[in-house]
């Protein structure tokens, strides 16, 4: 009985204490660029069987200049999906951010 309760506590902790992982990848000269940051595109990648098989491939658009920041997150909703399906289905949120260049004319 002690062993079963120990395994149950470990299982609950593994499900509830998943971290909200975030990966930020700058592409091109995004860091050096100045300007107002905005969301260029969003997407969601879904996986099954504990991340072994992707369901489709999510293609998010990037700016034509190529300067952007790709942010991949394991958000609360993704944790919920993973927890409710015991990890069989998982998802990640993808966001592409770009910067608007200041094109004000100075006289």
Short mmCIF file of C-alpha atoms in Angstrom, two decimals:
data_model
loop_
_atom_site.label_atom_id
_atom_site.label_comp_id
_atom_site.label_asym_id
_atom_site.label_seq_id
_atom_site.Cartn_x
_atom_site.Cartn_y
_atom_site.Cartn_z
CA UNK A 1 0.00 0.00 0.00
CA UNK A 2 2.88 2.33 0.81
CA UNK A 3 4.41 1.71 -2.59
CA UNK A 4 1.16 2.45 -4.43
CA UNK A 5 0.62 5.72 -2.56
CA UNK A 6 4.25 6.70 -3.26
CA UNK A 7 3.81 6.00 -6.99
CA UNK A 8 0.53 7.93 -6.98
CA UNK A 9 2.17 10.97 -5.37
CA UNK A 10 5.06 10.85 -7.85
CA UNK A 11 2.63 10.54 -10.79
CA UNK A 12 0.53 13.49 -9.63
CA UNK A 13 3.65 15.62 -9.16
CA UNK A 14 4.92 14.75 -12.63
CA UNK A 15 1.61 15.78 -14.16
CA UNK A 16 0.99 18.95 -12.15
CA UNK A 17 4.53 20.31 -11.84
CA UNK A 18 5.43 20.43 -15.52
CA UNK A 19 7.41 23.52 -16.35
CA UNK A 20 6.26 26.17 -18.79
CA UNK A 21 9.24 25.84 -21.11
CA UNK A 22 10.11 28.75 -23.40
CA UNK A 23 12.67 28.85 -26.19
CA UNK A 24 13.51 32.16 -27.88
CA UNK A 25 15.54 31.99 -31.08
CA UNK A 26 16.60 35.25 -32.76
CA UNK A 27 16.92 35.03 -36.54
CA UNK A 28 18.99 37.43 -38.63
CA UNK A 29 19.66 40.88 -37.15
CA UNK A 30 16.59 40.91 -34.92
CA UNK A 31 18.47 41.86 -31.75
CA UNK A 32 20.32 44.78 -33.36
CA UNK A 33 17.20 46.18 -35.05
CA UNK A 34 15.29 49.00 -33.41
CA UNK A 35 11.59 49.57 -33.65
CA UNK A 36 8.29 48.51 -32.19
CA UNK A 37 7.90 44.77 -31.62
CA UNK A 38 4.76 43.04 -32.93
CA UNK A 39 3.48 39.50 -33.45
CA UNK A 40 3.99 38.50 -37.08
CA UNK A 41 2.44 35.01 -36.98
CA UNK A 42 1.26 32.31 -34.55
CA UNK A 43 0.86 28.56 -34.71
CA UNK A 44 0.42 25.42 -32.64
CA UNK A 45 2.30 22.14 -33.15
CA UNK A 46 0.56 18.98 -31.91
CA UNK A 47 2.29 15.68 -31.16
CA UNK A 48 0.99 12.26 -30.14
CA UNK A 49 2.51 9.35 -28.26
CA UNK A 50 4.55 11.48 -25.84
CA UNK A 51 6.10 13.65 -28.55
CA UNK A 52 7.18 10.83 -30.86
CA UNK A 53 4.85 11.45 -33.82
CA UNK A 54 3.89 14.94 -35.07
CA UNK A 55 0.35 15.54 -36.28
CA UNK A 56 1.09 17.56 -39.40
CA UNK A 57 3.75 20.21 -39.55
CA UNK A 58 2.94 23.75 -38.52
CA UNK A 59 4.35 26.35 -40.89
CA UNK A 60 4.47 29.85 -39.45
CA UNK A 61 5.35 32.71 -41.77
CA UNK A 62 8.42 34.85 -41.26
CA UNK A 63 9.04 38.41 -42.46
CA UNK A 64 10.62 38.84 -45.89
CA UNK A 65 13.65 40.54 -44.31
CA UNK A 66 14.28 37.39 -42.28
CA UNK A 67 14.83 39.33 -39.05
CA UNK A 68 12.54 37.89 -36.40
CA UNK A 69 12.35 36.12 -33.04
CA UNK A 70 10.82 32.62 -32.99
CA UNK A 71 9.32 31.84 -29.58
CA UNK A 72 8.26 28.28 -28.74
CA UNK A 73 6.30 27.88 -25.53
CA UNK A 74 4.75 25.10 -23.51
CA UNK A 75 1.91 27.25 -22.18
CA UNK A 76 -0.70 26.50 -19.51
CA UNK A 77 -3.21 25.33 -22.14
CA UNK A 78 -0.56 22.98 -23.54
CA UNK A 79 0.07 21.65 -20.02
CA UNK A 80 -3.67 21.11 -19.62
CA UNK A 81 -3.90 19.16 -22.88
CA UNK A 82 -0.90 17.06 -21.93
CA UNK A 83 -2.16 16.45 -18.39
CA UNK A 84 -5.68 15.46 -19.40
CA UNK A 85 -4.38 12.96 -21.96
CA UNK A 86 -1.57 11.72 -19.67
CA UNK A 87 1.01 12.92 -22.20
CA UNK A 88 -0.37 10.95 -25.13
CA UNK A 89 -1.22 14.24 -26.88
CA UNK A 90 1.06 17.24 -26.40
CA UNK A 91 1.16 20.62 -28.06
CA UNK A 92 3.48 23.61 -28.27
CA UNK A 93 2.63 27.21 -29.09
CA UNK A 94 4.79 28.98 -31.67
CA UNK A 95 4.95 32.75 -32.10
CA UNK A 96 7.02 34.79 -34.55
CA UNK A 97 7.79 38.37 -33.50
CA UNK A 98 9.23 41.07 -35.74
CA UNK A 99 10.04 44.75 -35.38
CA UNK A 100 8.50 47.62 -37.30
CA UNK A 101 11.16 49.90 -38.63
CA UNK A 102 10.82 53.58 -37.84
CA UNK A 103 10.30 55.16 -41.24
CA UNK A 104 9.56 58.67 -40.02
CA UNK A 105 10.82 61.38 -42.37
CA UNK A 106 13.14 63.80 -40.61
CA UNK A 107 13.46 67.27 -42.13
#
